[in-house]
Every structure is written in structure tokens, then in C-alpha cells.
mmCIF file of C-alpha atoms in Angstrom:
data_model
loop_
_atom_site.group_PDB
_atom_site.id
_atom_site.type_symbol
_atom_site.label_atom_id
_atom_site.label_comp_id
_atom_site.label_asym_id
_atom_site.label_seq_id
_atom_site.Cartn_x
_atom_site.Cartn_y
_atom_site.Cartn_z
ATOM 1 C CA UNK A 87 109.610 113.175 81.494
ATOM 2 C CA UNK A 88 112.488 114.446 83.455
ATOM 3 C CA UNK A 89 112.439 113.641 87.115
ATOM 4 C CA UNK A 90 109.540 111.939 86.912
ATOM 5 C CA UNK A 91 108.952 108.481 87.890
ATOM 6 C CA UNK A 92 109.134 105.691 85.377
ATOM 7 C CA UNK A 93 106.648 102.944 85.670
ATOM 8 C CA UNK A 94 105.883 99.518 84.338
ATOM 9 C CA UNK A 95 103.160 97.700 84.884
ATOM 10 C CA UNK A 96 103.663 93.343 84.194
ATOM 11 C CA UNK A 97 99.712 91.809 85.054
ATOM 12 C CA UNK A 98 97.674 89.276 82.930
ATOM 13 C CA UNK A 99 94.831 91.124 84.280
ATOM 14 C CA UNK A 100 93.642 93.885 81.690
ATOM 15 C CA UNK A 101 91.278 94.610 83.935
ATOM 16 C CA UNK A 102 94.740 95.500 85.790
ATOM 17 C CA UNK A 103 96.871 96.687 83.779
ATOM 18 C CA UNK A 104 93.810 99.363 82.690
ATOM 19 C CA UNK A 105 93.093 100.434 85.704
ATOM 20 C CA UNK A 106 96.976 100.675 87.404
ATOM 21 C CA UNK A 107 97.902 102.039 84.277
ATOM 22 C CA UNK A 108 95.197 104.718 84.415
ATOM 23 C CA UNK A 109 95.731 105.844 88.639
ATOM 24 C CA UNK A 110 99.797 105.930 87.515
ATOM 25 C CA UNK A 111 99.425 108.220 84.424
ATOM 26 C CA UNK A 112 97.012 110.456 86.560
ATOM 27 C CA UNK A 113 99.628 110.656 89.913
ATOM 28 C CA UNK A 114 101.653 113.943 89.247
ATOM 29 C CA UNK A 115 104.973 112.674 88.604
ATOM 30 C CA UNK A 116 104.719 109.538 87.891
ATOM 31 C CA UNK A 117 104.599 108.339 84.263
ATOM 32 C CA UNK A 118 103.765 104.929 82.809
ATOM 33 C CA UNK A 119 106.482 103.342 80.372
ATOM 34 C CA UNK A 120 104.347 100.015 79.446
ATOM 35 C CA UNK A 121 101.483 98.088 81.025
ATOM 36 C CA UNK A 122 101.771 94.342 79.814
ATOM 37 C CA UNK A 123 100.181 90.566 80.449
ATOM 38 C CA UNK A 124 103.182 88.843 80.984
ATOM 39 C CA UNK A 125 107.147 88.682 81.654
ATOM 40 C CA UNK A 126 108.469 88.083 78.849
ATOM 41 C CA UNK A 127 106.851 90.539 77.122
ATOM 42 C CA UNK A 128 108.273 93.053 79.804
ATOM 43 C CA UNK A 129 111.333 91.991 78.877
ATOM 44 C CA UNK A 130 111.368 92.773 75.326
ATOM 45 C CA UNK A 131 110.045 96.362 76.079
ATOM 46 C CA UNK A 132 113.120 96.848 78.998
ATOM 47 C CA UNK A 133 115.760 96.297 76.259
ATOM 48 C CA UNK A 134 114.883 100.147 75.014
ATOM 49 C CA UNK A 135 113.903 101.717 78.088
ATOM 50 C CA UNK A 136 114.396 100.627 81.909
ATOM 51 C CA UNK A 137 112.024 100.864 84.138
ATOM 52 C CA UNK A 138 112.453 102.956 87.842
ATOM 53 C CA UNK A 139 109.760 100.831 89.721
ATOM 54 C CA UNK A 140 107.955 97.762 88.385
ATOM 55 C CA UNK A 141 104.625 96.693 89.389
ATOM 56 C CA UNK A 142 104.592 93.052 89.227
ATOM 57 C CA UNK A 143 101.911 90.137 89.967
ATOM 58 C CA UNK A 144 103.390 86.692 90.947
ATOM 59 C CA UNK A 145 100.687 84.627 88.840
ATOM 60 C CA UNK A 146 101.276 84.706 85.440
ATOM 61 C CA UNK A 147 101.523 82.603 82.406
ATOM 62 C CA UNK A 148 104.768 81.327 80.424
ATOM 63 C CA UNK A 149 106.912 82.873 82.971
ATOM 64 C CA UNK A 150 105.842 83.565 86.974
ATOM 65 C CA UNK A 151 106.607 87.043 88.599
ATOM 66 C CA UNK A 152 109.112 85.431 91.132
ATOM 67 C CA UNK A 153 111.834 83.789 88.049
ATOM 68 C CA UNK A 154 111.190 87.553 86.575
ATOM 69 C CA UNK A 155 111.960 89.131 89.916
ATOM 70 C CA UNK A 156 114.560 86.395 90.672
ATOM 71 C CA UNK A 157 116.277 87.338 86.746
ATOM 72 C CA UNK A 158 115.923 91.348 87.438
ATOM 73 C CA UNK A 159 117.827 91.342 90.804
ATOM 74 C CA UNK A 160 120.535 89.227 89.351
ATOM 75 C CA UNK A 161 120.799 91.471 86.147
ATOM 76 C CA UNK A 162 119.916 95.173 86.717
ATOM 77 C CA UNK A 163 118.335 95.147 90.575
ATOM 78 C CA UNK A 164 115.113 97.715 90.227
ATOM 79 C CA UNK A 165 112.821 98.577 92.791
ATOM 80 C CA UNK A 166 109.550 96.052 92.455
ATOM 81 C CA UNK A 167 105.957 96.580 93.704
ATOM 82 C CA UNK A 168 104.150 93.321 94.438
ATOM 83 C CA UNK A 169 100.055 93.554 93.491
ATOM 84 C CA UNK A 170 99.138 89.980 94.613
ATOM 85 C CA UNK A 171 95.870 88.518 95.265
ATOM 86 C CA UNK A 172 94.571 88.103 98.657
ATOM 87 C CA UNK A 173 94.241 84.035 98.810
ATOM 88 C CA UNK A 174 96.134 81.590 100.724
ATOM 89 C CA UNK A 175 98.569 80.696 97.047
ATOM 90 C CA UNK A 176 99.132 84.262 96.537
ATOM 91 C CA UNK A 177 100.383 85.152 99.942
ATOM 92 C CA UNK A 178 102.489 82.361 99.937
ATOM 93 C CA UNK A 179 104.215 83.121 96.321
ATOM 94 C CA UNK A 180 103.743 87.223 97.710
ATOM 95 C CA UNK A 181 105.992 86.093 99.924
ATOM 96 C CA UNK A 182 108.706 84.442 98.552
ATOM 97 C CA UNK A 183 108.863 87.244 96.147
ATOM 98 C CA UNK A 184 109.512 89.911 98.933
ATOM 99 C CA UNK A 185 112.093 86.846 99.717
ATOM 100 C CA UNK A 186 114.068 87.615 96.561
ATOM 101 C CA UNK A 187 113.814 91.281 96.605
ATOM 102 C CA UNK A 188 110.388 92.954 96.445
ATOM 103 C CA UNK A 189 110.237 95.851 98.449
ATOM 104 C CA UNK A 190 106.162 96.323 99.553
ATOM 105 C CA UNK A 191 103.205 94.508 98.393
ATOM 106 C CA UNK A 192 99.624 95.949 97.413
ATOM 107 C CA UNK A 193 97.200 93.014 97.854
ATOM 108 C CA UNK A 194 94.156 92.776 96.151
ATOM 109 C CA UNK A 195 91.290 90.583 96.081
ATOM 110 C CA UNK A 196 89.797 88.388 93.343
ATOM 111 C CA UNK A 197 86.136 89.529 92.755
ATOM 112 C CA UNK A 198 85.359 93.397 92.832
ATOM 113 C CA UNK A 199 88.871 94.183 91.580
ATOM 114 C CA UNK A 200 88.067 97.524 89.674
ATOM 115 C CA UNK A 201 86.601 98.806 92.022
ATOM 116 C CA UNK A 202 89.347 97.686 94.997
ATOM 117 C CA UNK A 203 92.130 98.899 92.443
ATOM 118 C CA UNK A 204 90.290 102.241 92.062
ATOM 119 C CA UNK A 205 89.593 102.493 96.061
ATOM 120 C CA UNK A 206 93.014 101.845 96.980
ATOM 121 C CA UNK A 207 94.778 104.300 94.282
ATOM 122 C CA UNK A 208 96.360 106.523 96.787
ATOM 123 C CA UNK A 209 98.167 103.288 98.283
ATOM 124 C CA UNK A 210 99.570 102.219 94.807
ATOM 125 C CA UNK A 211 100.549 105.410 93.925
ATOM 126 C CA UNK A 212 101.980 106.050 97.970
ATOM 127 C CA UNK A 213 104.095 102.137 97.581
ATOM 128 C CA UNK A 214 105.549 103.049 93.572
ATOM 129 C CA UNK A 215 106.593 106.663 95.319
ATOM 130 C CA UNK A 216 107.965 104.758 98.163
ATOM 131 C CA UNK A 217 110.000 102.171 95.954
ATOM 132 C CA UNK A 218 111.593 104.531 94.239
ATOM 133 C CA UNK A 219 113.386 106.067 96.947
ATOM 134 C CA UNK A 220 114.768 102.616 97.956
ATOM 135 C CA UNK A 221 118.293 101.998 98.235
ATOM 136 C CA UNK A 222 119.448 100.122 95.057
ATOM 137 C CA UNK A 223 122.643 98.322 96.121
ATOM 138 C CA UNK A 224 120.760 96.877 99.406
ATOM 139 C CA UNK A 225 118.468 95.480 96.873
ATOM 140 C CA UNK A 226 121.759 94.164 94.826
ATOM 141 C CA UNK A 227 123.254 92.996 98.247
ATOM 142 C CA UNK A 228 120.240 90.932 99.252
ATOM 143 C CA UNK A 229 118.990 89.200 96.040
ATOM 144 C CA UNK A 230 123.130 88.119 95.707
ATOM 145 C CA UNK A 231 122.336 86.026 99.443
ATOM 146 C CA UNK A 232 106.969 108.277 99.298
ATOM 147 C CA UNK A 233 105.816 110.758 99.447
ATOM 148 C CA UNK A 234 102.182 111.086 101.181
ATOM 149 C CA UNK A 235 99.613 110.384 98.505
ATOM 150 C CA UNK A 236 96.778 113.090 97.808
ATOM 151 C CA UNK A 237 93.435 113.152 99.472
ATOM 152 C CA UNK A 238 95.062 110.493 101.841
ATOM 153 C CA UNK A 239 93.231 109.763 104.949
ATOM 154 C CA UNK A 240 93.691 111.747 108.648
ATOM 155 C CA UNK A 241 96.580 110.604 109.799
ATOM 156 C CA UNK A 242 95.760 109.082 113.819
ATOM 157 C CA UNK A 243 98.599 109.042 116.252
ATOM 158 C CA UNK A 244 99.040 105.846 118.685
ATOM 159 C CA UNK A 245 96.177 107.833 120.726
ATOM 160 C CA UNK A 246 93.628 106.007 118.983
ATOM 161 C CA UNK A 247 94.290 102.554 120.153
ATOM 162 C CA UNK A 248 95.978 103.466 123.294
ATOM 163 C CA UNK A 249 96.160 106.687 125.472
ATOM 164 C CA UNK A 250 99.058 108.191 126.366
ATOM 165 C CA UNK A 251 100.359 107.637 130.041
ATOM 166 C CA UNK A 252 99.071 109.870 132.727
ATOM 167 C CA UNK A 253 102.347 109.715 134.868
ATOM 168 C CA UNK A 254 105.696 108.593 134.196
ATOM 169 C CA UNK A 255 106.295 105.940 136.673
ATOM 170 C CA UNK A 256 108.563 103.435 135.229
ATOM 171 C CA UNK A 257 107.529 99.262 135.509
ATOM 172 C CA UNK A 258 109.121 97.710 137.802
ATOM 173 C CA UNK A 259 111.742 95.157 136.052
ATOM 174 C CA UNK A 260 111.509 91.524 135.855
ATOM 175 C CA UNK A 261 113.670 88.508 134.525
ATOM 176 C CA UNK A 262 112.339 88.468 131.299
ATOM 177 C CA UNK A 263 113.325 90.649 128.956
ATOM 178 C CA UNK A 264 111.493 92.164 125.936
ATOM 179 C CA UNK A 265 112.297 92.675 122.477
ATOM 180 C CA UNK A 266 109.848 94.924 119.866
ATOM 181 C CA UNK A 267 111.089 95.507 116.423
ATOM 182 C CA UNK A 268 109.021 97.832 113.835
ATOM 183 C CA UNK A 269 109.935 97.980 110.395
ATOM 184 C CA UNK A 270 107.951 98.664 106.679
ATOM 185 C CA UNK A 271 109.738 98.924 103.490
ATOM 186 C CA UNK A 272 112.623 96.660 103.033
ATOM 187 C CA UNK A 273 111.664 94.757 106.494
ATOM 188 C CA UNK A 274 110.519 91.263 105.332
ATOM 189 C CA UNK A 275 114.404 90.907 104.054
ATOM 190 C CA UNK A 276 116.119 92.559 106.872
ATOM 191 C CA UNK A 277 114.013 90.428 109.241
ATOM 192 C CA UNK A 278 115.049 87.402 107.941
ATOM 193 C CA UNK A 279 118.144 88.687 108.127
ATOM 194 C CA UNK A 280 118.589 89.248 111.860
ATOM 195 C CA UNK A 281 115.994 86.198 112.990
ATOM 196 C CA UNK A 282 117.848 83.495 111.161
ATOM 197 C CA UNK A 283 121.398 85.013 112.880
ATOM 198 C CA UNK A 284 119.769 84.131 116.320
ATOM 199 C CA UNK A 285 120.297 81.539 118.452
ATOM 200 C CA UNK A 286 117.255 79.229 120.130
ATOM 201 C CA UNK A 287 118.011 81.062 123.700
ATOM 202 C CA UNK A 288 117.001 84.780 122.792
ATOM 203 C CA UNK A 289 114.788 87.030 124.429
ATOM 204 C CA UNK A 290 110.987 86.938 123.809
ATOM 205 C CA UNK A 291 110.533 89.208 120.312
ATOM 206 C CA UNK A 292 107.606 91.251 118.980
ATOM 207 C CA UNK A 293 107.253 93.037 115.725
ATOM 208 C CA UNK A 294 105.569 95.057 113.297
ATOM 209 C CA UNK A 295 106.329 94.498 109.892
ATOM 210 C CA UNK A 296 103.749 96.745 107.436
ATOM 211 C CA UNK A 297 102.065 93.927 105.265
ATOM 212 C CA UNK A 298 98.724 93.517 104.373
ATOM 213 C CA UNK A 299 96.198 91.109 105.977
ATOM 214 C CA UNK A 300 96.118 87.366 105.123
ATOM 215 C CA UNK A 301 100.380 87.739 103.601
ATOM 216 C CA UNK A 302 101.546 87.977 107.262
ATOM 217 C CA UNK A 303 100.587 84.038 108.302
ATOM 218 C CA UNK A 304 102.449 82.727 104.917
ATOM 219 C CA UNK A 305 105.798 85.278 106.253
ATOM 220 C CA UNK A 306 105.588 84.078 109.759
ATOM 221 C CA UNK A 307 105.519 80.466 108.723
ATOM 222 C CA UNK A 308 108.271 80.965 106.334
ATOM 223 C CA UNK A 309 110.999 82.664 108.538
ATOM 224 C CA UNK A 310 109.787 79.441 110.830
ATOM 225 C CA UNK A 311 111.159 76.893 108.954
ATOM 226 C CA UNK A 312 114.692 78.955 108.317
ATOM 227 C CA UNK A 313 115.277 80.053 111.862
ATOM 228 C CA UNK A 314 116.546 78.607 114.641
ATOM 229 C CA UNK A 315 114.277 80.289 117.059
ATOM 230 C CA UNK A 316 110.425 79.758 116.692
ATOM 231 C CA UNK A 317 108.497 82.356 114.636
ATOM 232 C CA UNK A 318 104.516 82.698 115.000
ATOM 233 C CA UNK A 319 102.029 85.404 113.652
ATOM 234 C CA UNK A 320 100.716 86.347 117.027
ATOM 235 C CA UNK A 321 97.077 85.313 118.439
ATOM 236 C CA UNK A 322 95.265 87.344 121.193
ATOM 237 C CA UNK A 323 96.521 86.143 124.720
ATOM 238 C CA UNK A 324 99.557 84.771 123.125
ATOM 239 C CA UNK A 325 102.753 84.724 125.533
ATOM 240 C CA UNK A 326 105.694 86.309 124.887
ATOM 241 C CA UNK A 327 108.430 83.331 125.329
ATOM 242 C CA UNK A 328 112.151 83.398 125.338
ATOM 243 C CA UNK A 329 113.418 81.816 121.669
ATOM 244 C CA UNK A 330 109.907 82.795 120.362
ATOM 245 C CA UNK A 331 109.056 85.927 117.638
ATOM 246 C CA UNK A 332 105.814 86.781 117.438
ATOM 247 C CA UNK A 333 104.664 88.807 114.500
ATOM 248 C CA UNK A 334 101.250 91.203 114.638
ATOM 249 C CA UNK A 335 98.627 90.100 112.395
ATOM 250 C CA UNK A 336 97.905 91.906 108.855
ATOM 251 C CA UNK A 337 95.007 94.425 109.385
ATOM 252 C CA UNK A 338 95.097 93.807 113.047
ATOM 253 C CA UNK A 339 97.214 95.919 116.080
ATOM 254 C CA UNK A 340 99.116 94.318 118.330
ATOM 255 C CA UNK A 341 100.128 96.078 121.879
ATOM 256 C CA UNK A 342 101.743 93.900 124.615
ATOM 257 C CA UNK A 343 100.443 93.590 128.009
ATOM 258 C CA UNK A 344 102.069 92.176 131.425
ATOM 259 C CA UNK A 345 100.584 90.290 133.959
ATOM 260 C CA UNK A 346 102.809 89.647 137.091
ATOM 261 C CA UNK A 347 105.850 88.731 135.438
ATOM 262 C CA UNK A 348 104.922 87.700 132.555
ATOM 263 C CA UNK A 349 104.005 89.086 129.266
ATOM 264 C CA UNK A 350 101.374 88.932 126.601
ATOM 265 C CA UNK A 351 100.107 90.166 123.344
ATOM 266 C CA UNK A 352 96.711 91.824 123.011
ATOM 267 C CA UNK A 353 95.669 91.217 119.027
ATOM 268 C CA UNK A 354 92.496 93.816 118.562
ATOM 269 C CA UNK A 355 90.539 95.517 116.024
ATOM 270 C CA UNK A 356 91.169 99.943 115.476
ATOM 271 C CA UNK A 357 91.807 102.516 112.940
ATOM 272 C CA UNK A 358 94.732 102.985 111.216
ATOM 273 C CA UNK A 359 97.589 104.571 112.516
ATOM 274 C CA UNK A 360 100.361 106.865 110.990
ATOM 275 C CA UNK A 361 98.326 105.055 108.468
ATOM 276 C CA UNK A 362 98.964 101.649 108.976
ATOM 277 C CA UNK A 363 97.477 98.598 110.752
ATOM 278 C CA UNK A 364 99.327 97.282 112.201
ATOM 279 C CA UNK A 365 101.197 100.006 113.745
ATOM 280 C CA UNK A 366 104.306 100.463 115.156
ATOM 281 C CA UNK A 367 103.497 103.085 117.347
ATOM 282 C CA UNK A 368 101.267 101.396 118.833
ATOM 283 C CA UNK A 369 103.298 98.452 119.670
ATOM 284 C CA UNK A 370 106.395 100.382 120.775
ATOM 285 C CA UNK A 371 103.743 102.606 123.147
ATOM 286 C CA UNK A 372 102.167 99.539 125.094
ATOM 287 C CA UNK A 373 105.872 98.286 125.537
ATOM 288 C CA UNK A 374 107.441 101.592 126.868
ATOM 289 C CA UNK A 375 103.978 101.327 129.750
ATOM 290 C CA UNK A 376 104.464 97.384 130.407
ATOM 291 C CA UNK A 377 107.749 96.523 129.909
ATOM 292 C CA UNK A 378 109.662 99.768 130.469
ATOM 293 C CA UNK A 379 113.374 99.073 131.276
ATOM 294 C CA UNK A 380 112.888 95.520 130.590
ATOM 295 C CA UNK A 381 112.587 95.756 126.691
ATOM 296 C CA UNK A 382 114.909 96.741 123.285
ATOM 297 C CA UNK A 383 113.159 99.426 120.994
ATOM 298 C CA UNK A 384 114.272 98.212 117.292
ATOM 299 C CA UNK A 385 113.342 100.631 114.211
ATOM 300 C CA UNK A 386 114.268 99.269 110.777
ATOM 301 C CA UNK A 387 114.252 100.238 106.951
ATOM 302 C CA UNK A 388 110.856 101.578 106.146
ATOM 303 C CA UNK A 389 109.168 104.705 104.434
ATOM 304 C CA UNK A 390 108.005 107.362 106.489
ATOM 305 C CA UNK A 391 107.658 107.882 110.290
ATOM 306 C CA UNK A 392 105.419 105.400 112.263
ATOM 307 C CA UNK A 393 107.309 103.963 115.704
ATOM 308 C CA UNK A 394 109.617 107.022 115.783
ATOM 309 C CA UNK A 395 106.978 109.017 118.496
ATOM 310 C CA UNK A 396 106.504 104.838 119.995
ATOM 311 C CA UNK A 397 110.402 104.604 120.223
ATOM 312 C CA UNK A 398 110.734 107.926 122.253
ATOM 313 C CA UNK A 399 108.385 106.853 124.338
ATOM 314 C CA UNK A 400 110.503 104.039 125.008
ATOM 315 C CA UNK A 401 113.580 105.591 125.488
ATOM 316 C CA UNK A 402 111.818 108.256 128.517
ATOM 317 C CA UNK A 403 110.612 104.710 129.836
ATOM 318 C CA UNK A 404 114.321 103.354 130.429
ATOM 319 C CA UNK A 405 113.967 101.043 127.409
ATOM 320 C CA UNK A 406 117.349 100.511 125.220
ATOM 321 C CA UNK A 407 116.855 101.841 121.932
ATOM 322 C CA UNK A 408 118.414 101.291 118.335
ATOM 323 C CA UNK A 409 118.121 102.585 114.750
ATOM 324 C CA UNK A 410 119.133 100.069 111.534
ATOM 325 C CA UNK A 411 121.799 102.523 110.213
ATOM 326 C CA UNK A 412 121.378 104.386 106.492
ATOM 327 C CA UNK A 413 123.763 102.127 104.630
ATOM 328 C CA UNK A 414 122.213 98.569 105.263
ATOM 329 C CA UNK A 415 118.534 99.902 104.559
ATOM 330 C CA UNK A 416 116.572 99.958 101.605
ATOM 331 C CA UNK A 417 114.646 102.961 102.850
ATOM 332 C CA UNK A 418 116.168 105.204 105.367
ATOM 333 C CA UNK A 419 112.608 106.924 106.330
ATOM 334 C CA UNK A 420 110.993 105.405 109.748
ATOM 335 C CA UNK A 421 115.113 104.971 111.227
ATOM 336 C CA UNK A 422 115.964 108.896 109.999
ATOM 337 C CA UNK A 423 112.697 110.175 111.257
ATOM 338 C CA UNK A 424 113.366 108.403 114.926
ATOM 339 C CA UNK A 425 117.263 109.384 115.551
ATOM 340 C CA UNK A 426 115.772 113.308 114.470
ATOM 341 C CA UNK A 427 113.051 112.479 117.260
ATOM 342 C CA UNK A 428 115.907 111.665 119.620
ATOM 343 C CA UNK A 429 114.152 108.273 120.405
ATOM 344 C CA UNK A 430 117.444 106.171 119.296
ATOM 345 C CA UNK A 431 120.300 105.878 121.440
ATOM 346 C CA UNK A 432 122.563 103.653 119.070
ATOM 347 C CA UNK A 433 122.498 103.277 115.636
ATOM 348 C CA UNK A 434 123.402 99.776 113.855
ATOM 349 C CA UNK A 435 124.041 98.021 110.728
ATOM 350 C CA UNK A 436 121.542 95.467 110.124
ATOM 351 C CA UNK A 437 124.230 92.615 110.660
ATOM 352 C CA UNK A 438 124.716 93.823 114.257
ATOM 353 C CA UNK A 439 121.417 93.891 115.379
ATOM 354 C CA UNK A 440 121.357 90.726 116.362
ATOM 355 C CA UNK A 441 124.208 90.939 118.886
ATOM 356 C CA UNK A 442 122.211 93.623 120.342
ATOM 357 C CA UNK A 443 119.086 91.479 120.360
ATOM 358 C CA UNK A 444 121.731 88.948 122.292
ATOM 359 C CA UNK A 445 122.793 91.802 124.690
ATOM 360 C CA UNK A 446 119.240 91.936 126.517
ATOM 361 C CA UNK A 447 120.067 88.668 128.051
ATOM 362 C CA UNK A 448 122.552 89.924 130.473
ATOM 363 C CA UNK A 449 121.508 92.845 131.272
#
């Protein structure tokens, strides 16, 4: 089919590869090449026709998803779909695939999985329409080292969790300086990217990476044990420390909240926002209140738009603000969306950001 998206599924679930077969076939363009149990089998049906976007689980028999994904990036690097269970062993391998090149995950549980698959159709199909618009050769460049789904849910602005300020009265500055990064698509590479470049003295760091509940503990603990500086998924009440990231929960917001001169994180409960939770809107909007002049706006690779209306707000609130540039991402959508918004007041390739994470310090 011309223009149309070309799909294949690798699962040893044929409960699976049924149902993520049939939601693909069904999404207007978007056609499925071959739904199979395992990777080697994939392989054999890739020698006569390529895939655009794979689908992959990380579990399998005779060969797991990550050697697959590890052997496709080195090969032919394609755009690859995680669809990982939700348990402890599967966000931990969900991980390291998005390590080697993945560029979203779709999680899914073990027991009621028809009915979860069928439930959360509009996110598969919203993730394979996503991957296919990411940027090929950043995939190439890092394994070497969407379009809005139908019948999708109201979209809630940052409103929801946390009203919009009834005067503009900038907080007064402190010592401490602030750091929030927001990022989707692409953002569990370009993280580790710019986190493992820092030094132990950096400024106190928050962030919003879109991942589903129960992966982001397994990420967290991960980028820990490769980065100098200490790397946490956040906890209610948490502090916000110099040489410290703290990264919001899965299925949780995070805002961040001051008291005197200090700062915390607030973990809560809420709807979704721009369709995600957590959102970066709403993290970027309870730093542009509390922290003001005091903090670094950071948008990253990621498909569509949430933290470019948080980002603004940042900007208006004296923050320093900064866009990953086009080239270095693997999908120019949240970045684009924020510089059109006039929210960014520099934009970066993703090997500078750190020196501009390192700036904050002396200001």
C-alpha cells in the first residue's frame, strides 16, 4: 500500500499477535506485513520485505527481543515499538531495550491481556504512528555508542492538576538553582546521554520522561549506576539536591514546590494531560510559579506538544529556556511545537545540553 505504514508484529503471544495484528490492519494507514512468535522467524520474513516500524516483546524464546533489537540497529536501524509486560523482569529488560534503540514502549499486563490490548488500541496505533516519523540516522547514531489516534480521549491542559497563576509576580531568587527537563519519544537515550556527561556538582534536576508506570523505577536505577551524579525516581516530599536527578513516577504527576529556600517534589494522583501522566506541562508550570528565575526549562525529542504551553510559562517567569535542536532528535515534535510557541530562547544539540545544564551554576 503506498504511503501507508508497514508493520510487523514479533510476540510469542497469539493471543498478541491476533489482537495487535487485528487494531493495526483496522488503523487507516497502517498495514500489517507479518505477525510472528519469535525473532528468528522475523528475520526470515525481513529478507523479502522490510519492515517501517516493528512491534517487538523482549521475552521470547530461541532468541530475546533485545539481541534482535541489538542485530537490527547494527544492520538496517528501523523504528521499534516495545509491548512489554508490566512486572518487575519486564521493565527491567523494557529498559535496556529502549537502551539499545527502542523508541516508546506500550506496557501491558499479564492476566486480562485481550481485553488491555483491545482497551489501549488507540495508544498502539498513536506509538507505531509516532515511530515512524522518527529520525532514522539518530537511531543509527545511538545504537553505534503520530498522529492523534481516533476517538482519543479530551485532551486536558496543565489546568487540571494545577491552575494557572492569578498574577505574574516573579519568585524571589535563591542560591539554588533548578533544572526541569521534559522529553517523550527518543528521551530515555538522549537522557542518558546528557546525565552521564555531568559532573557530581550540578544543579538539582527534574524530569518528565513519557513511560508507563512500573518501567520508570528499572530507568531511574539504571542511568544510576552509569552516571556520575545520583539518579532517583522521585517520592512525594522528596528534595531537590544539587548532583541529584529526580525522575516523576510512571502514571503519577510530578510538580515541584518551594519552601523557604528550598525545593521539593509533590508526587500526586490526576488525569491525564496533553494525554500523558506524567506530564510535562505540568511540571514545567509548578516550576515557572516556584522557582521562576531560578530554574532551566529543557524540552527534548518527543512526539507531539506537551511542555511547549509549560515552557512559555517559564520563559514569562524569567526562567532560561532551551529546545534539543532537529538534527540530534529522533522526533522533532514537543521541541518544534515549543520554539513555534516562542517558549525557547536557545536551541541546542543534544551534546551541548549539558554545558547549559553546567551554566545554571554561575548564574
Amino acid at each position: 500500500m503506498q504511503n501507508s505504514i508497514g508493520v510487523l508484529v514479533v510476540d510469542d503471544s497469539a493471543v498478541v499477535r491476533k489482537v495487535v495484528g487485528a487494531l493495526l490492519q483496522a488503523a487507516p494507514g497502517i498495514h500489517l506485513l507479518h505477525a510472528v512468535a519469535d525473532p528468528l522467524l522475523a528475520i526470515e520474513r525481513m529478507k523479502h520485505h522490510w519492515p517501517d516500524v516493528i512491534v517487538l516483546d523482549v521475552e521470547m524464546p530461541r532468541m530475546d527481543g533485545i539481541t534482535f533489537l541489538r542485530k537490527i540497529m547494527a544492520e538496517r536501524p528501523t523504528p521499534v515499538v516495545i509491548c512489554s509486560t508490566q512486572t518487575e523482569r519486564g521493565a527491567e529488560t523494557t529498559v535496556a531495550a529502549m537502551a539499545a534503540g527502542a523508541v516508546s514502549v506500550i506496557a501491558k499486563p499479564r492476566l486480562g491481556l485481550k481485553e488491555f490490548l483491545v482497551d489501549s488500541g488507540d495508544e498502539l496505533v498513536a506509538a507505531v504512528r509516532a515511530a515512524a516519523q522518527a529520525n532514522v540516522k539518530r537511531l543509527a547514531a545511538r545504537a553505534s555508542v503520530a498522529v492523534a489516534a481516533p476517538h482519543a480521549p479530551v485532551k486536558l491542559t496543565a489546568d487540571a492538576i494545577l491552575p494557572a497563576a492569578s498574577d505574574s509576580r516573579a519568585p524571589l531568587q535563591t542560591t539554588e538553582r533548578i533544572v526541569a527537563i521534559g522529553t517523550s519519544t527518543g528521551g530515555t537515550q538522549a537522557l542518558e546521554e546528557v546525565l552521564t556527561a555531568l559532573p557530581r556538582v550540578t544543579p538539582g534536576i527534574v524530569i518528565v520522561q513519557h513511560m508507563p508506570e512500573k518501567f520508570t523505577a528499572a530507568f531511574a536505577e539504571r542511568l544510576d549506576q552509569v552516571c556520575q551524579i545520583r539518579v532517583a525516581e522521585a517520592r512525594h516530599n522528596d528534595r531537590v539536591l544539587p548532583g541529584l536527578a529526580l525522575i516523576a513516577p510512571g502514571g503519577r504527576h510530578m510538580l515541584l514546590r518551594r519552601d523557604g529556600a528550598q525545593y521539593f517534589v509533590e508526587v500526586i494522583d490526576g488525569p491525564l494531560v496533553n494525554r500523558h501522566r506524567p506530564s510535562v506541562d505540568v511540571l514545567f508550570r509548578s516550576v515557572a510559579r516556584n522557582a521562576g528565575a531560578n530554574a532551566l526549562g529543557v524540552i527534548m525529542t518527543g512526539m507531539g506538544d506537551d511542555g511547549a504551553a509549560g515552557l512559555l510559562e517559564m520563559r514569562k517567569a524569567g526562567a532560561r529556556t532551551i529546545a534539543q535542536d532537529e538534527e540530534s532528535c529522533v522526533v522533532y515534535g514537543m521541541p518544534k511545537e515549543a520554539v513555534k510557541r516562542g517558549g525557547v530562547e536557545k536551541t541546542v544539540a543534544l551534546k551541548a545540553i549539558d554545558r547549559e545544564i553546567l551554566a545554571q551554576l554561575v548564574r
